[in-house]
Amino acid sequence: MERMIGVIGGSGVYEIAGLEDARWQAVESPWGTPSDEILVGTLDGVKMAFLPRHGRGHYLSPTTVPYRANIDAMKRLGVTEIVSVSACGSFREDMAPGDFVVVDQFIDRTFAREKSFFGTGCVAHASVAHPVCGRLSAACLQACRDEGITVHVGGTYLAMEGPQFSTLAESKLYRENWGCDVIGMTNMPEAKLAREAEICYASIAMVTDYDCWHPDHDAVDVGDIVKTLTGNADKARAMIARLPALTGPYEPCEKGCDRALDYAILTAPEKRDPALLAKLDAVAGRVLNG
Ligand SMILES: CSC[C@H]1O[C@H](OP(=O)(O)O)[C@H](O)[C@@H]1O
Ligand SMILES: Nc1ncnc2[nH]cnc12
């Protein structure tokens, strides 16, 4: 197996620079059309694949991002690890706009999205107790530090449906009662689907604002967010450029992300739906055909 680092770019991150032999490649998926073509190339001898989550021109909302098609397309390309970079609001005074957070937990409050590749005809229950890959997250942390980025180790990301920002009552609930650190609209179900696809996943949340709980920041303003977003996007691209050198050649995941489906599928072989199995060829081919 060869390492291929996938990067999913969030708001403000619609391309990455410096790839050798770079080309935008269309990838077909039985789960729909991915957000965009995928920019493939090589960086320091490591294969890379970049996908802008909202599409170039930011035409997809957090609800309409085709999360399953995106993860499936990455799997079909041979991506072994996904680094997600996302804009987020902060619930903590010390996580200031411009800071990065290496997310390690999520609370999923999204409700209008398809969240699994599995279902009737092939039921599977993957564990997401530890929803990010510790090894990949450590590499991202190192890359941030090497770039001189102010980075926080660990944080709980509240994934909301959006597209509106939170009410003050919601913001206080997530911060004061639920102990969340940051808030965004896209990392769920992306992280869950990456786990089902047995792809290591790390999330770097880039703080753009203090949401609306902060006494000095009355309401979230997209104009202010965009100002911070541009600087964050530059830092994200610099961080990503350091990853190939830090990760080195492929090795099986010591945390087991690449074996997440080993005991997950419950449906008896004779009860499995051939049409669903065909769609699962990339995501679950290792366990279904192995
Ligand atoms: C730009 S403000 C809200 C928007 O930004 C984040 O997107 P992403 O996670 O893709 O960086 C947030 O989740 C919202 O979709
Ligand atoms: N405050 C916020 N809430 C949800 N998503 C965001 N993305 C950036 N800032 C956000």
Short mmCIF file of C-alpha atoms and ligand atoms in Angstrom, two decimals:
data_model
loop_
_atom_site.label_atom_id
_atom_site.label_comp_id
_atom_site.label_asym_id
_atom_site.label_seq_id
_atom_site.Cartn_x
_atom_site.Cartn_y
_atom_site.Cartn_z
CA MET A 1 0.00 0.00 0.00
CA GLU A 2 1.16 3.53 -0.74
CA ARG A 3 0.40 6.56 1.39
CA MET A 4 -1.88 9.15 -0.17
CA ILE A 5 -2.79 12.18 1.92
CA GLY A 6 -6.21 13.60 1.23
CA VAL A 7 -7.02 17.14 2.25
CA ILE A 8 -10.58 18.45 2.51
CA GLY A 9 -10.50 22.23 2.40
CA GLY A 10 -13.24 24.18 4.13
CA SER A 11 -14.38 27.77 3.82
CA GLY A 12 -11.57 29.88 2.36
CA VAL A 13 -9.45 26.92 1.28
CA TYR A 14 -10.32 26.12 -2.34
CA GLU A 15 -6.90 25.02 -3.63
CA ILE A 16 -3.45 24.11 -2.36
CA ALA A 17 -0.19 25.15 -3.95
CA GLY A 18 3.10 23.45 -4.65
CA LEU A 19 1.92 20.05 -5.92
CA GLU A 20 4.08 18.47 -8.61
CA ASP A 21 2.25 17.08 -11.67
CA ALA A 22 -0.92 18.70 -10.34
CA ARG A 23 -4.17 18.12 -12.20
CA TRP A 24 -7.87 18.34 -11.35
CA GLN A 25 -9.36 14.88 -11.75
CA ALA A 26 -13.06 13.97 -11.95
CA VAL A 27 -13.87 10.96 -9.78
CA GLU A 28 -17.15 9.10 -10.23
CA SER A 29 -18.88 7.67 -7.19
CA PRO A 30 -22.02 5.54 -6.81
CA TRP A 31 -22.85 7.83 -3.86
CA GLY A 32 -23.33 10.91 -6.03
CA THR A 33 -21.18 13.64 -7.49
CA PRO A 34 -18.38 14.85 -5.22
CA SER A 35 -18.18 18.54 -4.31
CA ASP A 36 -15.72 19.15 -7.13
CA GLU A 37 -12.97 17.51 -9.11
CA ILE A 38 -10.07 16.45 -6.94
CA LEU A 39 -6.66 18.10 -7.29
CA VAL A 40 -4.10 15.28 -7.37
CA GLY A 41 -0.33 15.56 -7.42
CA THR A 42 2.80 14.84 -5.44
CA LEU A 43 4.47 16.72 -2.59
CA ASP A 44 7.91 15.65 -1.34
CA GLY A 45 7.37 12.30 -3.06
CA VAL A 46 4.03 11.66 -1.33
CA LYS A 47 0.80 11.43 -3.31
CA MET A 48 -1.75 14.13 -2.38
CA ALA A 49 -5.43 14.62 -3.17
CA PHE A 50 -7.20 17.91 -2.41
CA LEU A 51 -10.98 18.43 -2.44
CA PRO A 52 -12.66 21.78 -1.72
CA ARG A 53 -15.60 20.79 0.51
CA HIS A 54 -17.97 23.50 -0.73
CA GLY A 55 -16.68 23.29 -4.33
CA ARG A 56 -14.64 25.95 -6.10
CA GLY A 57 -16.74 29.11 -5.87
CA HIS A 58 -18.28 27.89 -2.58
CA TYR A 59 -21.64 26.83 -4.05
CA LEU A 60 -22.50 23.98 -1.62
CA SER A 61 -24.01 24.70 1.81
CA PRO A 62 -22.99 22.66 4.87
CA THR A 63 -26.24 20.66 4.45
CA THR A 64 -25.82 19.97 0.72
CA VAL A 65 -22.13 18.97 0.75
CA PRO A 66 -22.19 15.41 -0.67
CA TYR A 67 -20.27 13.91 2.25
CA ARG A 68 -20.66 10.27 1.17
CA ALA A 69 -19.59 10.95 -2.41
CA ASN A 70 -16.58 12.94 -1.16
CA ILE A 71 -15.29 10.23 1.16
CA ASP A 72 -16.03 7.45 -1.34
CA ALA A 73 -14.18 9.38 -4.10
CA MET A 74 -11.17 9.79 -1.81
CA LYS A 75 -11.22 6.05 -1.07
CA ARG A 76 -11.43 5.21 -4.79
CA LEU A 77 -8.38 7.39 -5.45
CA GLY A 78 -6.41 5.43 -2.82
CA VAL A 79 -6.40 8.05 -0.06
CA THR A 80 -5.14 6.53 3.21
CA GLU A 81 -5.44 9.62 5.43
CA ILE A 82 -7.70 12.66 5.35
CA VAL A 83 -6.80 15.99 6.91
CA SER A 84 -9.86 18.18 7.23
CA VAL A 85 -9.33 21.93 7.59
CA SER A 86 -12.38 23.93 8.65
CA ALA A 87 -13.40 27.36 9.83
CA CYS A 88 -14.96 27.39 13.28
CA GLY A 89 -16.29 29.61 16.03
CA SER A 90 -14.68 29.46 19.47
CA PHE A 91 -16.28 28.92 22.87
CA ARG A 92 -13.08 29.67 24.73
CA GLU A 93 -11.42 32.98 25.42
CA ASP A 94 -7.97 31.38 24.95
CA MET A 95 -8.89 29.91 21.54
CA ALA A 96 -8.74 33.19 19.69
CA PRO A 97 -9.45 34.04 16.05
CA GLY A 98 -6.41 32.96 14.04
CA ASP A 99 -5.63 30.03 16.36
CA PHE A 100 -5.82 26.41 15.17
CA VAL A 101 -7.32 23.56 17.21
CA VAL A 102 -6.45 19.89 16.71
CA VAL A 103 -9.95 18.54 17.34
CA ASP A 104 -10.24 15.22 19.19
CA GLN A 105 -13.97 14.90 19.92
CA PHE A 106 -17.27 15.83 18.33
CA ILE A 107 -20.87 16.34 19.34
CA ASP A 108 -23.06 15.73 16.31
CA ARG A 109 -26.13 17.99 16.24
CA THR A 110 -26.65 17.73 12.47
CA PHE A 111 -29.96 16.22 11.38
CA ALA A 112 -30.48 16.72 7.64
CA ARG A 113 -27.64 14.63 6.21
CA GLU A 114 -26.98 11.03 5.21
CA LYS A 115 -24.60 9.77 7.89
CA SER A 116 -23.68 6.24 6.85
CA PHE A 117 -22.70 4.18 3.82
CA PHE A 118 -24.54 1.25 5.40
CA GLY A 119 -28.25 0.57 5.90
CA THR A 120 -30.99 -1.88 4.94
CA GLY A 121 -29.32 -4.84 3.23
CA CYS A 122 -25.95 -4.32 4.85
CA VAL A 123 -26.03 -3.12 8.44
CA ALA A 124 -22.79 -2.05 10.09
CA HIS A 125 -21.95 -0.34 13.37
CA ALA A 126 -18.51 1.25 13.37
CA SER A 127 -16.99 2.66 16.56
CA VAL A 128 -16.43 6.40 16.67
CA ALA A 129 -15.61 6.59 20.37
CA HIS A 130 -12.27 8.00 19.30
CA PRO A 131 -13.35 9.75 16.11
CA VAL A 132 -9.98 11.07 14.94
CA CYS A 133 -6.70 9.30 14.22
CA GLY A 134 -4.21 10.06 16.99
CA ARG A 135 -1.22 9.43 14.75
CA LEU A 136 -2.39 11.74 11.96
CA SER A 137 -3.49 14.39 14.46
CA ALA A 138 -0.02 14.32 16.02
CA ALA A 139 1.56 14.92 12.59
CA CYS A 140 -0.79 17.87 12.01
CA LEU A 141 0.06 19.28 15.44
CA GLN A 142 3.76 19.07 14.64
CA ALA A 143 3.21 20.71 11.24
CA CYS A 144 1.35 23.59 12.93
CA ARG A 145 4.12 24.04 15.49
CA ASP A 146 6.81 23.94 12.79
CA GLU A 147 4.92 26.74 11.02
CA GLY A 148 4.74 28.82 14.21
CA ILE A 149 0.94 28.63 14.27
CA THR A 150 -0.73 29.06 17.67
CA VAL A 151 -2.27 25.63 18.04
CA HIS A 152 -4.35 23.99 20.78
CA VAL A 153 -4.08 20.27 21.47
CA GLY A 154 -7.51 18.68 21.65
CA GLY A 155 -10.94 20.21 21.59
CA THR A 156 -14.56 19.21 21.25
CA TYR A 157 -16.19 20.40 18.02
CA LEU A 158 -19.95 20.92 18.04
CA ALA A 159 -21.27 20.15 14.57
CA MET A 160 -24.47 22.11 13.95
CA GLU A 161 -26.78 21.88 10.94
CA GLY A 162 -26.73 25.56 9.99
CA PRO A 163 -26.70 27.42 7.72
CA GLN A 164 -27.72 30.07 10.26
CA PHE A 165 -25.36 30.61 13.15
CA SER A 166 -26.44 29.66 16.69
CA THR A 167 -28.84 31.54 18.90
CA LEU A 168 -27.38 32.99 22.09
CA ALA A 169 -29.16 30.29 24.14
CA GLU A 170 -27.65 27.53 21.99
CA SER A 171 -24.21 29.09 22.13
CA LYS A 172 -24.36 29.24 25.95
CA LEU A 173 -25.70 25.67 26.16
CA TYR A 174 -22.85 24.26 24.07
CA ARG A 175 -20.25 26.28 25.95
CA GLU A 176 -21.44 26.23 29.56
CA ASN A 177 -23.37 22.96 29.82
CA TRP A 178 -21.83 20.72 27.19
CA GLY A 179 -18.21 21.83 27.53
CA CYS A 180 -17.65 22.29 23.80
CA ASP A 181 -14.60 24.20 22.61
CA VAL A 182 -15.39 25.07 18.99
CA ILE A 183 -18.37 25.06 16.64
CA GLY A 184 -18.72 24.43 12.93
CA MET A 185 -21.14 22.96 10.42
CA THR A 186 -19.27 20.34 8.45
CA ASN A 187 -17.10 17.87 10.35
CA MET A 188 -20.08 15.61 10.88
CA PRO A 189 -20.87 13.27 9.22
CA GLU A 190 -17.52 13.63 7.43
CA ALA A 191 -15.53 12.10 10.32
CA LYS A 192 -18.00 9.23 10.77
CA LEU A 193 -17.92 8.40 7.07
CA ALA A 194 -14.12 8.46 6.97
CA ARG A 195 -14.13 5.94 9.82
CA GLU A 196 -16.58 3.69 7.94
CA ALA A 197 -14.32 3.95 4.89
CA GLU A 198 -11.35 2.93 7.07
CA ILE A 199 -9.50 6.16 6.30
CA CYS A 200 -7.54 7.90 9.06
CA TYR A 201 -9.10 11.32 9.75
CA ALA A 202 -7.76 14.40 11.52
CA SER A 203 -9.54 17.71 11.92
CA ILE A 204 -7.84 21.07 12.16
CA ALA A 205 -10.34 23.71 13.17
CA MET A 206 -9.26 27.26 12.38
CA VAL A 207 -10.88 29.82 14.64
CA THR A 208 -12.53 32.74 12.86
CA ASP A 209 -14.79 34.18 15.60
CA TYR A 210 -16.14 33.86 19.15
CA ASP A 211 -19.64 32.84 18.05
CA CYS A 212 -22.19 34.95 19.97
CA TRP A 213 -21.60 34.06 23.66
CA HIS A 214 -18.72 36.47 24.13
CA PRO A 215 -19.67 39.74 25.87
CA ASP A 216 -17.39 41.73 23.55
CA HIS A 217 -18.61 40.06 20.34
CA ASP A 218 -22.36 40.40 20.07
CA ALA A 219 -23.11 38.33 16.95
CA VAL A 220 -21.20 36.38 14.33
CA ASP A 221 -20.57 38.49 11.26
CA VAL A 222 -19.51 36.83 8.00
CA GLY A 223 -17.62 39.98 7.03
CA ASP A 224 -15.39 39.65 10.09
CA ILE A 225 -15.06 35.90 9.53
CA VAL A 226 -13.86 36.39 5.96
CA LYS A 227 -11.12 38.79 7.14
CA THR A 228 -9.72 36.12 9.47
CA LEU A 229 -10.37 33.34 6.97
CA THR A 230 -7.83 34.58 4.44
CA GLY A 231 -4.96 34.56 6.92
CA ASN A 232 -6.07 31.19 8.28
CA ALA A 233 -6.16 29.73 4.76
CA ASP A 234 -2.57 30.81 4.11
CA LYS A 235 -1.47 29.19 7.38
CA ALA A 236 -3.41 26.02 6.54
CA ARG A 237 -1.69 25.69 3.17
CA ALA A 238 1.73 26.12 4.82
CA MET A 239 0.82 23.51 7.44
CA ILE A 240 -0.33 21.05 4.78
CA ALA A 241 2.91 21.49 2.83
CA ARG A 242 4.83 20.15 5.85
CA LEU A 243 2.76 16.98 6.22
CA PRO A 244 4.41 14.67 3.64
CA ALA A 245 7.84 15.06 5.22
CA LEU A 246 6.38 14.44 8.69
CA THR A 247 4.36 11.35 7.81
CA GLY A 248 6.89 9.42 5.69
CA PRO A 249 6.16 6.13 3.94
CA TYR A 250 2.89 4.27 4.51
CA GLU A 251 2.52 2.09 7.57
CA PRO A 252 -0.68 0.43 8.84
CA CYS A 253 -2.47 2.68 11.31
CA GLU A 254 -1.35 1.91 14.86
CA LYS A 255 -4.75 3.18 16.07
CA GLY A 256 -6.65 0.73 13.86
CA CYS A 257 -8.50 3.26 11.65
CA ASP A 258 -7.69 1.11 8.61
CA ARG A 259 -9.41 -1.92 10.21
CA ALA A 260 -12.52 -0.16 11.53
CA LEU A 261 -14.90 -2.57 9.77
CA ASP A 262 -13.27 -5.79 11.02
CA TYR A 263 -16.22 -6.69 13.28
CA ALA A 264 -18.73 -4.01 12.26
CA ILE A 265 -20.97 -5.74 9.70
CA LEU A 266 -23.89 -7.69 11.19
CA THR A 267 -25.97 -8.67 8.18
CA ALA A 268 -25.80 -12.36 7.28
CA PRO A 269 -24.31 -12.98 3.82
CA GLU A 270 -27.59 -14.38 2.45
CA LYS A 271 -29.51 -11.30 3.61
CA ARG A 272 -27.19 -8.77 2.00
CA ASP A 273 -28.54 -6.56 -0.79
CA PRO A 274 -26.40 -7.00 -3.93
CA ALA A 275 -27.16 -3.46 -5.10
CA LEU A 276 -25.89 -1.97 -1.82
CA LEU A 277 -22.88 -4.29 -1.81
CA ALA A 278 -21.97 -3.02 -5.28
CA LYS A 279 -22.00 0.58 -4.00
CA LEU A 280 -19.85 -0.46 -1.05
CA ASP A 281 -17.10 -1.88 -3.29
CA ALA A 282 -14.57 0.85 -2.46
CA VAL A 283 -15.53 1.69 1.12
CA ALA A 284 -15.95 -1.88 2.40
CA GLY A 285 -14.35 -4.01 -0.30
CA ARG A 286 -11.60 -5.09 2.09
CA VAL A 287 -14.04 -6.83 4.44
CA LEU A 288 -16.78 -7.77 1.96
CA ASN A 289 -14.52 -9.36 -0.63
CA GLY A 290 -11.43 -10.09 1.41
C1 LIG B 1 -17.60 30.89 6.72
S1 LIG B 1 -18.70 30.81 8.00
C2 LIG B 1 -19.56 29.26 8.12
C3 LIG B 1 -19.08 28.10 7.33
O1 LIG B 1 -17.67 27.95 7.52
C4 LIG B 1 -17.41 26.65 7.97
O2 LIG B 1 -17.21 25.83 6.82
P1 LIG B 1 -16.07 24.70 6.77
O3 LIG B 1 -16.32 23.83 7.96
O4 LIG B 1 -16.27 23.98 5.49
O5 LIG B 1 -14.75 25.43 6.84
C5 LIG B 1 -18.65 26.30 8.75
O6 LIG B 1 -18.74 24.92 9.02
C6 LIG B 1 -19.72 26.83 7.86
O7 LIG B 1 -20.02 25.94 6.81
N1 LIG B 2 -19.56 30.65 14.92
C1 LIG B 2 -19.65 29.70 14.01
N2 LIG B 2 -20.65 28.77 14.09
C2 LIG B 2 -20.72 27.80 13.17
N3 LIG B 2 -19.86 27.64 12.15
C3 LIG B 2 -18.87 28.53 12.04
N4 LIG B 2 -17.87 28.63 11.15
C4 LIG B 2 -17.14 29.70 11.49
N5 LIG B 2 -17.63 30.30 12.60
C5 LIG B 2 -18.72 29.58 12.97
#
